[in-house]
Every structure is written in C-alpha cells, then in structure tokens.
Amino acid sequence: MMGFLQHLGFWDWLGLGIILLILEVFGAGGYLLWIGIAAAFTGVIAFLIPGLDWIWQFLMFGVLSILTALYWWNRQRSARRPSDTPGLNRRGSELLGRQFALHEAIVGGRGKIRVGDSVWLVGGPDLPAGTQVRVIGQDGVLLLVEPL
C-alpha cells in the first residue's frame, strides 16, 4: 500500500475523478460531482508539478474538496431567493379574494362554483345555488368560501 502511495501519479487522480463523476451520474445528488472535480484538479496539478509527494497530493485533494463543496453550498444558498411568482404550482391561489356565484348549492359543507370553463369544489356554510360567495382560503383542491 505504501508503495502505491509513494508512486501516486496524475493518472490515478484523473481515474478517481472519472470514477466519482460516473458515480454522480447514477444519482448522488451533486455530492460526488465536486469531489470528482477536486480529484481531477489534483491530477492536473500533479501533472504540472511532477514528483509532488503523496502527502501533499492528499492534502491538496482534501482542501480542493472542501473548497469546491463550499462553493457549491454558497451557490445553492444564493439561488434560494423569493419567487416572483409565489402562486406557481399552487392552482387556485389566484382565486383568493374573488367573488363567484355558487354553481351548485353548498349542502353538508360542500358545493361547487364555476370559474371560467372549470368547476371548483368549495366548502363553507350551507347556501343555495346562485348565492354570491367570496373565496377566503384553500385547503388542497377545496376552496373555502363565505357568503357576501
């Protein structure tokens, strides 16, 4: 083992980097990507500085792994900014505060309203069909309404 470490070359680092990048393709979630890049960088530096001791190579690999992971963490953290479309993928949230006539009476806490060409299930107090209601909330696909 010690003989292998003492003769560690740039091909070994490039091979490790390629193996880690291949494993990343199978779904590691980005973790092996940056370690694989650090291994490839270590291989490039070992090529540029022949005769670099294996201890320095491992130290360089560790530092590069930490730096690339911190880079990715910072980049992911800065990407989490508030959305300019907060209702995206929350179908029905655009109906909050709007008024509609009941399409079907609310009986037992359930009824329906017509919005454009679709019909929505609503929940609220029992009311006859045709009553004007306002959407005050949403519980999954159920719109919560109150009479005007």
GROMACS .gro file of N, CA and C in nm, residues 3 9 18 22 27 39 42 45 51-52 57 61 63 67 70 82-83 87 90 93 106 112 114 116:
model
   72
    3GLY      N    1   0.384   0.151  -0.109
    3GLY     CA    2   0.450   0.163  -0.240
    3GLY      C    3   0.359   0.231  -0.341
    9GLY      N    4   0.045   0.883  -0.917
    9GLY     CA    5   0.064   0.973  -1.029
    9GLY      C    6  -0.065   1.047  -1.066
   18ILE      N    7  -1.274   1.055  -1.261
   18ILE     CA    8  -1.369   1.000  -1.359
   18ILE      C    9  -1.464   0.901  -1.293
   22ILE      N   10  -1.866   0.943  -1.277
   22ILE     CA   11  -1.956   0.838  -1.327
   22ILE      C   12  -2.055   0.799  -1.219
   27GLY      N   13  -2.691   0.927  -0.960
   27GLY     CA   14  -2.783   0.991  -0.867
   27GLY      C   15  -2.731   1.020  -0.729
   39ALA      N   16  -1.068   1.585  -0.743
   39ALA     CA   17  -0.971   1.480  -0.779
   39ALA      C   18  -0.909   1.510  -0.916
   42THR      N   19  -0.661   1.785  -0.877
   42THR     CA   20  -0.540   1.731  -0.813
   42THR      C   21  -0.455   1.658  -0.917
   45ILE      N   22  -0.278   1.921  -1.127
   45ILE     CA   23  -0.166   1.982  -1.054
   45ILE      C   24  -0.052   1.883  -1.039
   51GLY      N   25   0.667   1.475  -0.939
   51GLY     CA   26   0.745   1.447  -0.820
   51GLY      C   27   0.683   1.501  -0.693
   52LEU      N   28   0.560   1.550  -0.699
   52LEU     CA   29   0.491   1.602  -0.581
   52LEU      C   30   0.463   1.486  -0.487
   57GLN      N   31  -0.024   1.570  -0.220
   57GLN     CA   32  -0.135   1.543  -0.311
   57GLN      C   33  -0.265   1.519  -0.234
   61PHE      N   34  -0.593   1.747  -0.235
   61PHE     CA   35  -0.724   1.691  -0.267
   61PHE      C   36  -0.826   1.725  -0.159
   63VAL      N   37  -0.821   1.983   0.055
   63VAL     CA   38  -0.850   2.127   0.052
   63VAL      C   39  -0.939   2.161  -0.068
   67LEU      N   40  -1.309   2.324  -0.064
   67LEU     CA   41  -1.335   2.449  -0.136
   67LEU      C   42  -1.446   2.434  -0.240
   70LEU      N   43  -1.779   2.403  -0.055
   70LEU     CA   44  -1.823   2.533  -0.005
   70LEU      C   45  -1.872   2.623  -0.118
   82PRO      N   46  -3.668   3.459  -0.293
   82PRO     CA   47  -3.813   3.454  -0.303
   82PRO      C   48  -3.857   3.457  -0.449
   83SER      N   49  -3.959   3.384  -0.477
   83SER     CA   50  -4.008   3.373  -0.614
   83SER      C   51  -4.087   3.497  -0.652
   87GLY      N   52  -4.754   3.208  -0.652
   87GLY     CA   53  -4.865   3.116  -0.671
   87GLY      C   54  -4.837   3.003  -0.768
   90ARG      N   55  -4.946   2.629  -0.731
   90ARG     CA   56  -5.049   2.629  -0.628
   90ARG      C   57  -5.180   2.669  -0.695
   93SER      N   58  -5.478   2.941  -0.597
   93SER     CA   59  -5.438   3.052  -0.510
   93SER      C   60  -5.471   3.187  -0.574
  106ILE      N   61  -7.433   2.462  -0.157
  106ILE     CA   62  -7.346   2.403  -0.056
  106ILE      C   63  -7.437   2.327   0.040
  112LYS      N   64  -7.020   2.369  -0.528
  112LYS     CA   65  -6.932   2.393  -0.642
  112LYS      C   66  -6.955   2.534  -0.696
  114ARG      N   67  -6.839   2.780  -1.053
  114ARG     CA   68  -6.785   2.775  -1.189
  114ARG      C   69  -6.690   2.892  -1.206
  116GLY      N   70  -6.460   3.029  -1.507
  116GLY     CA   71  -6.427   3.013  -1.648
  116GLY      C   72  -6.495   2.889  -1.703
   0.00000   0.00000   0.00000
